[in-house]
Structures are given as structure tokens and as C-alpha cells.
PDB file of C-alpha atoms (C1' of nucleotides) in Angstrom:
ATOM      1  CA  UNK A   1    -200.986 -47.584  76.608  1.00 81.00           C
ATOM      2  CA  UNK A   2    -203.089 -44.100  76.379  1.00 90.00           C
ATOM      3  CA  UNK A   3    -202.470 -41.199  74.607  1.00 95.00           C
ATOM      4  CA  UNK A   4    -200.419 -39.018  77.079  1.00 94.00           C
ATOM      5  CA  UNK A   5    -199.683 -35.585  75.803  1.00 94.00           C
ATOM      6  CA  UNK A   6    -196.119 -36.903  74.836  1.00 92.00           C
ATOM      7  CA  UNK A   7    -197.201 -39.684  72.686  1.00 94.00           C
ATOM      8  CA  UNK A   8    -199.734 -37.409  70.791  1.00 94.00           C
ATOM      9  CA  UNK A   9    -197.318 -35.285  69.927  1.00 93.00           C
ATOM     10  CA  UNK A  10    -195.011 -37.641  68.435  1.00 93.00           C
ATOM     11  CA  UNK A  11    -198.133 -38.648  66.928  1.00 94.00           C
ATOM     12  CA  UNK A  12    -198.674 -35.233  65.329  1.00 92.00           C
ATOM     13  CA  UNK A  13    -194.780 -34.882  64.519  1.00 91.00           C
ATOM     14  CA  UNK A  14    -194.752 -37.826  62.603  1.00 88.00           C
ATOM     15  CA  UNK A  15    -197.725 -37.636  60.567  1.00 90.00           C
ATOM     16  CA  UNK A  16    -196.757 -34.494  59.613  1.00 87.00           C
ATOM     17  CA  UNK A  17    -193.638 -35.573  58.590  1.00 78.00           C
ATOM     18  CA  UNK A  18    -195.779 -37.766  56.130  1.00 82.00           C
ATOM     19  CA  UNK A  19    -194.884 -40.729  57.830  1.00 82.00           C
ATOM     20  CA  UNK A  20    -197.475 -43.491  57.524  1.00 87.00           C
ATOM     21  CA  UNK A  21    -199.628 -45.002  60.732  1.00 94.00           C
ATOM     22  CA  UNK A  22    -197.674 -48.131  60.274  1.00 91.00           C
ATOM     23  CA  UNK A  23    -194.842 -46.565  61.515  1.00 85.00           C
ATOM     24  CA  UNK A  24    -195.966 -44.126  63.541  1.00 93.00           C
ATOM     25  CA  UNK A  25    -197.308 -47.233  65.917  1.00 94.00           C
ATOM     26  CA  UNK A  26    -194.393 -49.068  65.313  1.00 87.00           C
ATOM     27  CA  UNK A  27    -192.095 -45.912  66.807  1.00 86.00           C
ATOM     28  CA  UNK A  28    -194.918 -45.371  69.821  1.00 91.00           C
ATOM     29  CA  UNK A  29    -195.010 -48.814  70.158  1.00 87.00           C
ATOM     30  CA  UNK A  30    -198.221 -50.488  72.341  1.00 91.00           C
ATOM     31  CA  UNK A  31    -200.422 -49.451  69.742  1.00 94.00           C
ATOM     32  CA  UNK A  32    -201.864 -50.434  66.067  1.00 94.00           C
ATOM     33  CA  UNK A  33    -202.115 -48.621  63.293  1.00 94.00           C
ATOM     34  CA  UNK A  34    -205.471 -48.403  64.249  1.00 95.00           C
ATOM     35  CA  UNK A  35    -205.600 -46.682  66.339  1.00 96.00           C
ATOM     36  CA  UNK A  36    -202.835 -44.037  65.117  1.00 96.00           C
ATOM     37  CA  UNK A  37    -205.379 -43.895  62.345  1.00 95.00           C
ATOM     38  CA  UNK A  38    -208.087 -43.272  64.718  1.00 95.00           C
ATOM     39  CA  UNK A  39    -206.523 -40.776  66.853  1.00 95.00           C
ATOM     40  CA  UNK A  40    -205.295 -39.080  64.007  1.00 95.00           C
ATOM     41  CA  UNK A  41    -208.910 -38.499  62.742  1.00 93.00           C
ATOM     42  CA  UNK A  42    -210.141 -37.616  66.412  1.00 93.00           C
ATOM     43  CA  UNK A  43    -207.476 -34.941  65.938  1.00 93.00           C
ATOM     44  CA  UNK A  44    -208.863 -33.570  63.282  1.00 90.00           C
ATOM     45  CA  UNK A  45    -205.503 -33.729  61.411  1.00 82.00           C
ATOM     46  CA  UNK A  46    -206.586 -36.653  58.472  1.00 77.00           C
ATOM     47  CA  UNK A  47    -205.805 -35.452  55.026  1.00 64.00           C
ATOM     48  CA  UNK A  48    -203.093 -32.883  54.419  1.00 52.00           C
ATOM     49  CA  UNK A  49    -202.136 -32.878  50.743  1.00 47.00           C
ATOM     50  CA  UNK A  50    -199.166 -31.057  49.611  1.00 42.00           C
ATOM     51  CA  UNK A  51    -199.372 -28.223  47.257  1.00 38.00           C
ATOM     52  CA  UNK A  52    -202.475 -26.369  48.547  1.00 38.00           C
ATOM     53  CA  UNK A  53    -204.538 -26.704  51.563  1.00 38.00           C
ATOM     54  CA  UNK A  54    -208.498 -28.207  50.262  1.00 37.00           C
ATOM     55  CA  UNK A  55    -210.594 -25.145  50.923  1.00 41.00           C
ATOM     56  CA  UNK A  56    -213.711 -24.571  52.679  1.00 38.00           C
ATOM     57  CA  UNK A  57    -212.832 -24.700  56.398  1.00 41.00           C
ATOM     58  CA  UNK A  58    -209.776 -23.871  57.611  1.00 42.00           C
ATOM     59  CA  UNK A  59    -211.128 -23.550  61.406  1.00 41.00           C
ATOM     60  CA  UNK A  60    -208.113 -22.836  63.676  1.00 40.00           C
ATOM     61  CA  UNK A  61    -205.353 -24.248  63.190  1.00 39.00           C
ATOM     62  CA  UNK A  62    -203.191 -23.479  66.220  1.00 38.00           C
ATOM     63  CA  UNK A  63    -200.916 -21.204  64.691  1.00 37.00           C
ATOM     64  CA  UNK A  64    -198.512 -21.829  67.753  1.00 38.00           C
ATOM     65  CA  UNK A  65    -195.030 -21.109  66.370  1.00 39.00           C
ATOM     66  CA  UNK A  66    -193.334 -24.573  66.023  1.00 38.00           C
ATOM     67  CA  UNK A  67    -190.418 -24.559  68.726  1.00 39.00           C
ATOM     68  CA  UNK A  68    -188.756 -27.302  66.843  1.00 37.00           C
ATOM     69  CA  UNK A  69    -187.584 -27.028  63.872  1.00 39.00           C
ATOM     70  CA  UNK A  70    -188.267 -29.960  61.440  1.00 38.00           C
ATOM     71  CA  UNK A  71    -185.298 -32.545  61.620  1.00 41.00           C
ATOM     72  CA  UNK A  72    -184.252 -33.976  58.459  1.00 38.00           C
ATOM     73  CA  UNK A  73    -181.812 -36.337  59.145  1.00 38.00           C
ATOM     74  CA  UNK A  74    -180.777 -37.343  55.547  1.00 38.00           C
ATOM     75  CA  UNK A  75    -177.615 -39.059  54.304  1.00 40.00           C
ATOM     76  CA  UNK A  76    -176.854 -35.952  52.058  1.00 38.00           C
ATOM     77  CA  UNK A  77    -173.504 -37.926  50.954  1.00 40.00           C
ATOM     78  CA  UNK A  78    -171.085 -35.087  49.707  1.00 39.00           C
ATOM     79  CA  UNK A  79    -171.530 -32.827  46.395  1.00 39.00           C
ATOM     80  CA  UNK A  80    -170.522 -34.624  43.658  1.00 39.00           C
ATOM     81  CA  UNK A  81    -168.371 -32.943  41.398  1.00 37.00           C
ATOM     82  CA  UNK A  82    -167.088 -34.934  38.472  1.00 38.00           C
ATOM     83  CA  UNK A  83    -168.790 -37.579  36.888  1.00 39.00           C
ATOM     84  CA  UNK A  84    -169.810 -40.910  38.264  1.00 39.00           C
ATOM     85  CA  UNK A  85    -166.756 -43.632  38.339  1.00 39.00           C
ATOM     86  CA  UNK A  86    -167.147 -45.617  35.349  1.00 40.00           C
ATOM     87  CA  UNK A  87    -168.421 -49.164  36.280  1.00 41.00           C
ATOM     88  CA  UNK A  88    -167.871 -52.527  34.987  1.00 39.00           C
ATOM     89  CA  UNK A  89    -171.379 -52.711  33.047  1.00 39.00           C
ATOM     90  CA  UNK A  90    -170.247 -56.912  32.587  1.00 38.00           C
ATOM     91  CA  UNK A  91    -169.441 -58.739  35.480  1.00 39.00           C
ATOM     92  CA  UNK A  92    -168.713 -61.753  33.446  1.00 38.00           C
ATOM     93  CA  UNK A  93    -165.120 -61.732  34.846  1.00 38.00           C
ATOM     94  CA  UNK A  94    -164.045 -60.958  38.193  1.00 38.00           C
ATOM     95  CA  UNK A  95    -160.856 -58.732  37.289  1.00 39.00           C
ATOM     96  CA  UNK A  96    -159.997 -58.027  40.985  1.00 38.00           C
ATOM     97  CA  UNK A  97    -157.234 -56.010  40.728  1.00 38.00           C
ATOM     98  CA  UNK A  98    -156.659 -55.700  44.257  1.00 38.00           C
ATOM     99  CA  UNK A  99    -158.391 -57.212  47.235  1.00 39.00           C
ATOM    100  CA  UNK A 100    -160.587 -55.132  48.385  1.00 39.00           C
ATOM    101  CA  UNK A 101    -162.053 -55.431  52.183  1.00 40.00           C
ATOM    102  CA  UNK A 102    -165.145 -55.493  53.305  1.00 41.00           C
ATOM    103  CA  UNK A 103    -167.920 -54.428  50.822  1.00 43.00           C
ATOM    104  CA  UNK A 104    -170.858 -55.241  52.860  1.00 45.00           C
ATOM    105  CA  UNK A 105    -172.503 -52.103  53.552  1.00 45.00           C
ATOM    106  CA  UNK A 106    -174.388 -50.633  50.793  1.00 47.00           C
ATOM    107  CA  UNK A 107    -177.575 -49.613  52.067  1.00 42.00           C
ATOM    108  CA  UNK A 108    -176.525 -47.359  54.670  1.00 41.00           C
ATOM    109  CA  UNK A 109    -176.926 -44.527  52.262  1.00 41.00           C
ATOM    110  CA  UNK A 110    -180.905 -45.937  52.688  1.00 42.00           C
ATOM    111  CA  UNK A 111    -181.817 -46.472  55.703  1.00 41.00           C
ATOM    112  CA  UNK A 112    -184.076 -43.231  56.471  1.00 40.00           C
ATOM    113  CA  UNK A 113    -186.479 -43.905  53.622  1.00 39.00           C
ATOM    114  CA  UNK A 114    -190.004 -42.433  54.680  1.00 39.00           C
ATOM    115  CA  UNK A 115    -189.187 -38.446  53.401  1.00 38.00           C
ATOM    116  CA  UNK A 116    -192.058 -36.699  51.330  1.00 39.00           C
ATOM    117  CA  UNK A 117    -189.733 -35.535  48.776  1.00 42.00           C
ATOM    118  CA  UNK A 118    -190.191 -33.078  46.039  1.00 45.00           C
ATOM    119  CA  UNK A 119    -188.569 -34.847  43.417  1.00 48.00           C
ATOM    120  CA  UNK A 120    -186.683 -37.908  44.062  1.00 49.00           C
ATOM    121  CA  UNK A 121    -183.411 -37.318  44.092  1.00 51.00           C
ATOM    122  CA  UNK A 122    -181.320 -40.004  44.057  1.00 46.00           C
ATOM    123  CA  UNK A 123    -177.753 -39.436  45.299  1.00 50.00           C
ATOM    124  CA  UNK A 124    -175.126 -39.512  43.201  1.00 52.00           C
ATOM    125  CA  UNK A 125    -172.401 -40.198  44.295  1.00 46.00           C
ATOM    126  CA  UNK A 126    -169.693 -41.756  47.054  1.00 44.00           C
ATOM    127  CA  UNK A 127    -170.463 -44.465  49.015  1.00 47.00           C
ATOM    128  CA  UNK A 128    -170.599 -46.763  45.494  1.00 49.00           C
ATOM    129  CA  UNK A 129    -172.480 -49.609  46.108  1.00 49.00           C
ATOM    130  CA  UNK A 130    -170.589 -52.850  45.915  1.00 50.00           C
ATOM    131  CA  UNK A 131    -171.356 -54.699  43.400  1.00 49.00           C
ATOM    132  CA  UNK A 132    -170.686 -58.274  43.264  1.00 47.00           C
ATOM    133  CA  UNK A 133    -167.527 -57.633  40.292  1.00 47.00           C
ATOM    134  CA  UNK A 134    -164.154 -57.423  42.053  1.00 46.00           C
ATOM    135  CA  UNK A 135    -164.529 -59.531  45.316  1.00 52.00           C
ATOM    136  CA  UNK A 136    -164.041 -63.249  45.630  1.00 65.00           C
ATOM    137  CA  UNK A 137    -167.448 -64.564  45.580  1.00 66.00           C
ATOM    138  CA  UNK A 138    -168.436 -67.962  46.196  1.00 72.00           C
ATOM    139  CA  UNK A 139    -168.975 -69.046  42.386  1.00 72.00           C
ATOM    140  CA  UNK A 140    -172.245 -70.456  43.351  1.00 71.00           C
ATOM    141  CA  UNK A 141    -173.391 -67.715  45.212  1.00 74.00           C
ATOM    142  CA  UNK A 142    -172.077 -64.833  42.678  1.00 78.00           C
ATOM    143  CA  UNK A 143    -174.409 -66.976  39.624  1.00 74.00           C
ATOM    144  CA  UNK A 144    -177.190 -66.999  41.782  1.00 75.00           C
ATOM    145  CA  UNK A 145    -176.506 -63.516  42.334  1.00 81.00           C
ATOM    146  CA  UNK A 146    -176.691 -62.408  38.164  1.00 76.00           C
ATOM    147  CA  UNK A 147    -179.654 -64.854  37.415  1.00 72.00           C
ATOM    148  CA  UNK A 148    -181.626 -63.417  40.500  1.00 76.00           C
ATOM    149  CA  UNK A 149    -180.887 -59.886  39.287  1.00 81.00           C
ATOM    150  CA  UNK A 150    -182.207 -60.723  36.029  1.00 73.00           C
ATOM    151  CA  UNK A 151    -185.671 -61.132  38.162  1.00 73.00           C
ATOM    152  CA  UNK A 152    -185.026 -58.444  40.232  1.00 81.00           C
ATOM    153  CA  UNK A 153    -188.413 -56.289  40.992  1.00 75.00           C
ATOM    154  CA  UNK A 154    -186.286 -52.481  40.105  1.00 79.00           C
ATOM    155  CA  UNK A 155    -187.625 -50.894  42.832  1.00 82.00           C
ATOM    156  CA  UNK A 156    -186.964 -47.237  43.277  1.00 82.00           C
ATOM    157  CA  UNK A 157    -185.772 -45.778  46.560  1.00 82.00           C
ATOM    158  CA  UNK A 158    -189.490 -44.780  47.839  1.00 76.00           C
ATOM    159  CA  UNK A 159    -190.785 -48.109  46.963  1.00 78.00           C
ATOM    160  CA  UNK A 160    -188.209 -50.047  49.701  1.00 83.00           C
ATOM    161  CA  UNK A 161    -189.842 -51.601  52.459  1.00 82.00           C
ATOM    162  CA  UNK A 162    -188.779 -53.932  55.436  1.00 78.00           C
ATOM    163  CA  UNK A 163    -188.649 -56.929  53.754  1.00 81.00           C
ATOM    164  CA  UNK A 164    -187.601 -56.100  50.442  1.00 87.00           C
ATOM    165  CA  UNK A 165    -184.084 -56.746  49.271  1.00 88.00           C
ATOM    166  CA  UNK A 166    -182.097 -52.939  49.129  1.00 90.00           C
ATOM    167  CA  UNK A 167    -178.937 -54.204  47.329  1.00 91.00           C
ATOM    168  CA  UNK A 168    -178.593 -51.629  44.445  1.00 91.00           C
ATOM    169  CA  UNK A 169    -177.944 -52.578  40.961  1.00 87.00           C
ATOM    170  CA  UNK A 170    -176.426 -49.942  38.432  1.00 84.00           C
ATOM    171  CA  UNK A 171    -174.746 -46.645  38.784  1.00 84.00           C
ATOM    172  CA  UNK A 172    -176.643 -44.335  40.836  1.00 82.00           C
ATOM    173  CA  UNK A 173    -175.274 -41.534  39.075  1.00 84.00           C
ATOM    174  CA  UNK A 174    -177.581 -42.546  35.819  1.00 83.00           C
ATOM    175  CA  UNK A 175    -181.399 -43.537  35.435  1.00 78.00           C
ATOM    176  CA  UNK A 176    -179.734 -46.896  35.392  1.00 79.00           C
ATOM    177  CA  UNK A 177    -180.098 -47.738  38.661  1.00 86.00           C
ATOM    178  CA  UNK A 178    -182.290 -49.708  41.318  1.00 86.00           C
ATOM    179  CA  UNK A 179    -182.709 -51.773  43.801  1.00 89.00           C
ATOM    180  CA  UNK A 180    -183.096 -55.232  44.030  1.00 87.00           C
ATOM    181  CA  UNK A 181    -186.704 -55.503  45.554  1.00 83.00           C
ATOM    182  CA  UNK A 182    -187.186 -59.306  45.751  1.00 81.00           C
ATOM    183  CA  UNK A 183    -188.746 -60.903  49.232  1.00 79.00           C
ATOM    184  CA  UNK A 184    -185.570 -60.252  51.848  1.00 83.00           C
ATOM    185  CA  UNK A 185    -184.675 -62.954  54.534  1.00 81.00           C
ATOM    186  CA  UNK A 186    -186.350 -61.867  57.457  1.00 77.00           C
ATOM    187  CA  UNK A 187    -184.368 -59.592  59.557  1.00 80.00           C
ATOM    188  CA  UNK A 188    -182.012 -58.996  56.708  1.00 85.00           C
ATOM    189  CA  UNK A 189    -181.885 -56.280  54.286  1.00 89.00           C
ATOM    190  CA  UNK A 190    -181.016 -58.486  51.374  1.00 90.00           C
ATOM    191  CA  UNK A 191    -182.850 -61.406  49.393  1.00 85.00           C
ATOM    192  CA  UNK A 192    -181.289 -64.383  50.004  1.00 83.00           C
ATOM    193  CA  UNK A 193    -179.230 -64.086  46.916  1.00 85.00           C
ATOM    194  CA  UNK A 194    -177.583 -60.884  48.229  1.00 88.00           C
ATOM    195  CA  UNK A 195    -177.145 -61.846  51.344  1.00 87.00           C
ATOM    196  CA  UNK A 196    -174.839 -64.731  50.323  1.00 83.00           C
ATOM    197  CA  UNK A 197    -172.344 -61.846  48.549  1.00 83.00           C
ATOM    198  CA  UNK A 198    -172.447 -58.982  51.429  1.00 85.00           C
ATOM    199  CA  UNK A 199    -172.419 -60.987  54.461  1.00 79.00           C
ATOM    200  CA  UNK A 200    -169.256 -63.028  54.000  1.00 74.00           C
ATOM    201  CA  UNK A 201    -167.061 -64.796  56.880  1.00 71.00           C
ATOM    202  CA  UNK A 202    -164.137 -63.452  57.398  1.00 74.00           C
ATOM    203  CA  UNK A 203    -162.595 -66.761  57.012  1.00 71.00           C
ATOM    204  CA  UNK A 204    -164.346 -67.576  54.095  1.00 69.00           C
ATOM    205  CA  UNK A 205    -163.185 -64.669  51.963  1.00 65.00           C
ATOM    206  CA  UNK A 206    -159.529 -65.320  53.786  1.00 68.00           C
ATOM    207  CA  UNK A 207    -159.661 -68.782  52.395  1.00 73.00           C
ATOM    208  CA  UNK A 208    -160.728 -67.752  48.758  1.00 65.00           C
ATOM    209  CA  UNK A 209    -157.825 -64.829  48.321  1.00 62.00           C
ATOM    210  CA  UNK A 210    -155.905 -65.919  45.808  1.00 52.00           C
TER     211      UNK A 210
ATOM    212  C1'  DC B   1    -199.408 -60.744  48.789  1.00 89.40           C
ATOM    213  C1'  DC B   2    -197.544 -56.466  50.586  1.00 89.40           C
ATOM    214  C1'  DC B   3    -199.019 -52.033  51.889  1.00 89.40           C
ATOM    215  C1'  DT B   4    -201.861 -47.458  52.522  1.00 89.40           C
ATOM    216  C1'  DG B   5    -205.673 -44.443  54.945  1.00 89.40           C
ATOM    217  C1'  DA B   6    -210.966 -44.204  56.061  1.00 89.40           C
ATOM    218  C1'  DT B   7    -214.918 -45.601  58.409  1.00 89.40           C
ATOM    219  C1'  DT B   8    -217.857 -47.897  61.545  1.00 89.40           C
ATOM    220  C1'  DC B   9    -219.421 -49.045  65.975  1.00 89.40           C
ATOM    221  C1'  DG B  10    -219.259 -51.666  70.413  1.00 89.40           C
ATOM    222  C1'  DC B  11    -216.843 -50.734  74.291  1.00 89.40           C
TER     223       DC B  11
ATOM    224  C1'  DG C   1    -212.254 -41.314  73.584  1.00 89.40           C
ATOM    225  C1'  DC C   2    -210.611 -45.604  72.023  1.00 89.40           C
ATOM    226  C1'  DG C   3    -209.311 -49.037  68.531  1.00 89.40           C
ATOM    227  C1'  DA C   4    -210.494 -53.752  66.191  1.00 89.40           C
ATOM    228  C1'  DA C   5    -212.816 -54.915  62.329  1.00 89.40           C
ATOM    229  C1'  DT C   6    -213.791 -53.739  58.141  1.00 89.40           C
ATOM    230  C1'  DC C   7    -213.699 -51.304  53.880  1.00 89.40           C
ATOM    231  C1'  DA C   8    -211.517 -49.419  49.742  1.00 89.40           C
ATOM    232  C1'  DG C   9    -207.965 -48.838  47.411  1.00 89.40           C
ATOM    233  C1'  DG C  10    -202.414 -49.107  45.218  1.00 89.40           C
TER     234       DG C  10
END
DNA sequence: CCCTGATTCGC
DNA sequence: GCGAATCAGG
């Protein structure tokens, strides 16, 4: 792979964006982080703190109006209004009131995590995560669940990587909230733990209703 | 350990 | 110019 004009300038795009060499490989693909790092110093474009620009040289920077406008995808899950929906704070007892379907899908709200943000803001708000409370869990699997959450790293939205487990814990609507963090099962984005709760058969949880 | 960027230096 | 190896950190 070489550095055609294309692939520099998703080079450039991305770093910019603050995303790290790691990734910026991983999207180009055929190369290291390495040699992203390398070719980002041959560039000339290394360090580029936010808030004010080092001084001394500022030699040229191409002032070529950006065509594209930065792209921030971003969940932005709607405004939230009224306070957050009060939560069960004990799930000693599954009340289940109704059956729900299909929890299963928490961190979708999470997926685009690499965003130089201001001030984290965490949002607030719809897509509640699922917590283990009013589903029929495999007893087994909902015990492992509380005593591994006990252990649970509390990592904060930046601090999510690949292979750590993004099952949130707490009411994102408070400081009371986190994520999971412990090692994930390769290729899944929960530990082992969490996985057993969100990834359920369908005739598993059939058989357990009721 | 996981990860980050920075630097060196043979190619 | 390129990037693996290495360094220096969090």
C-alpha cells in the first residue's frame, strides 16, 4: 500500500478529527500505526493541541478553504425534557410487570466513541439501557451478572475500547452511571457476564416466560 | 496488560 | 519517503 493522494487525505481528515493512529490504520487498512505515525510527522501535522496553537512558527498552513464540512455523526438521542425515569436502584427482585422483548441493544447509543469533546456530555436520556431487573434471566447468569458488577472497572464513555465490556450500569441521567469496563469476549461488546443477559435465544427466554 | 504518540535509522 | 523497532509515557 502507498500513500496515494486519497489515503493521505483520509489520513489528514482523521487526525484532525483527533482520532488516534491506531485507528486511522485500522480505517486505511494495509498499514500500521507506524507508519500513520510516521507519515503524519513527514506531514508536518504532529502535535495540534486544542485551545491555542504553540507559537513560534506558524509557516503556512494551507489556508485552502475546507470544502467539506466536518461530519459529526453523533447519536444526539432527542432533548430530554423531564426528568430521568426513575429506576429500580435494587434488582434484588425481578418484578417484571410485563414481558418485555428484546433488551439487547444498549450500546448503540456508543458506538462512535473517538470525538474530542469539550466536556463530556453524557446523554441523558431515551434509549434506557436495559438493565438486567425486569427480564427473565437465567438465575445463574443474572448472579453472575450483580457479583461481576460489583468488580466492574466504571469506565466512562471516553475510556471504552474494543475489548472492554460497554454494558452501562446506573441512570445516565445522574453522575451515577458507567460502564462496565471488564475484559469483553472477543468480538463481543460485553464481558462474558453481560453477554449471558443481552444475547438471549429466542427460545430460551420463550421457555422461561412465566 | 491495554493503549497513546515520538523518534530513530536501515531500507 | 517509508515504516519497524524502539522509546516514553498513561
Amino acid at each position: 500500500m502507498s500513500w496515494t493522494d486519497e489515503r493521505v487525505e483520509t489520513l489528514k481528515k482523521m487526525w484532525a478529527e483527533g482520532q488516534s493512529a491506531s485507528q486511522i490504520a485500522k480505517e486505511l487498512g494495509g498499514v500500521t500505526r507506524n507508519a500513520v505515525i510516521g507519515k503524519v510527522h513527514r506531514l508536518g501535522l504532529s502535535n495540534r493541541v486544542g485551545g491555542g496553537a504553540v507559537e513560534g512558527d506558524e509557516p503556512e498552513v494551507a489556508a485552502q478553504p475546507a470544502p467539506a464540512a466536518p461530519p459529526r455523526p453523533e447519536p444526539a438521542p432527542k432533548p430530554v425534557a423531564a426528568e430521568a425515569p426513575p429506576r429500580a436502584a435494587a434488582p434484588e427482585r425481578a418484578p417484571a410487570p410485563e414481558p418485555r422483548p428484546a433488551p439487547a441493544a444498549p450500546a448503540a447509543n456508543v458506538t462512535a466513541l473517538p470525538i474530542p469533546m469539550r466536556k463530556a456530555i453524557i446523554p441523558a436520556g431515551q434509549p434506557l439501557p436495559p438493565q438486567p431487573s425486569a427480564n427473565e434471566i437465567s438465575p445463574e447468569a443474572l448472579a453472575s451478572v450483580r457479583e461481576v458488577e460489583k468488580r466492574a472497572k466504571r469506565l466512562t464513555l471516553m475510556e471504552l475500547t474494543e475489548r472492554t465490556c460497554k454494558w452501562p450500569i446506573g441512570d445516565p441521567a445522574t453522575e451515577d452511571f458507567w460502564f462496565c469496563g471488564l475484559p469483553s469476549v472477543p468480538g463481543k461488546p460485553y464481558c462474558e457476564a453481560h453477554v449471558g443477559v443481552a444475547f438471549q435465544p429466542m427460545s430460551a427466554r420463550r421457555d422461561r416466560r412465566r
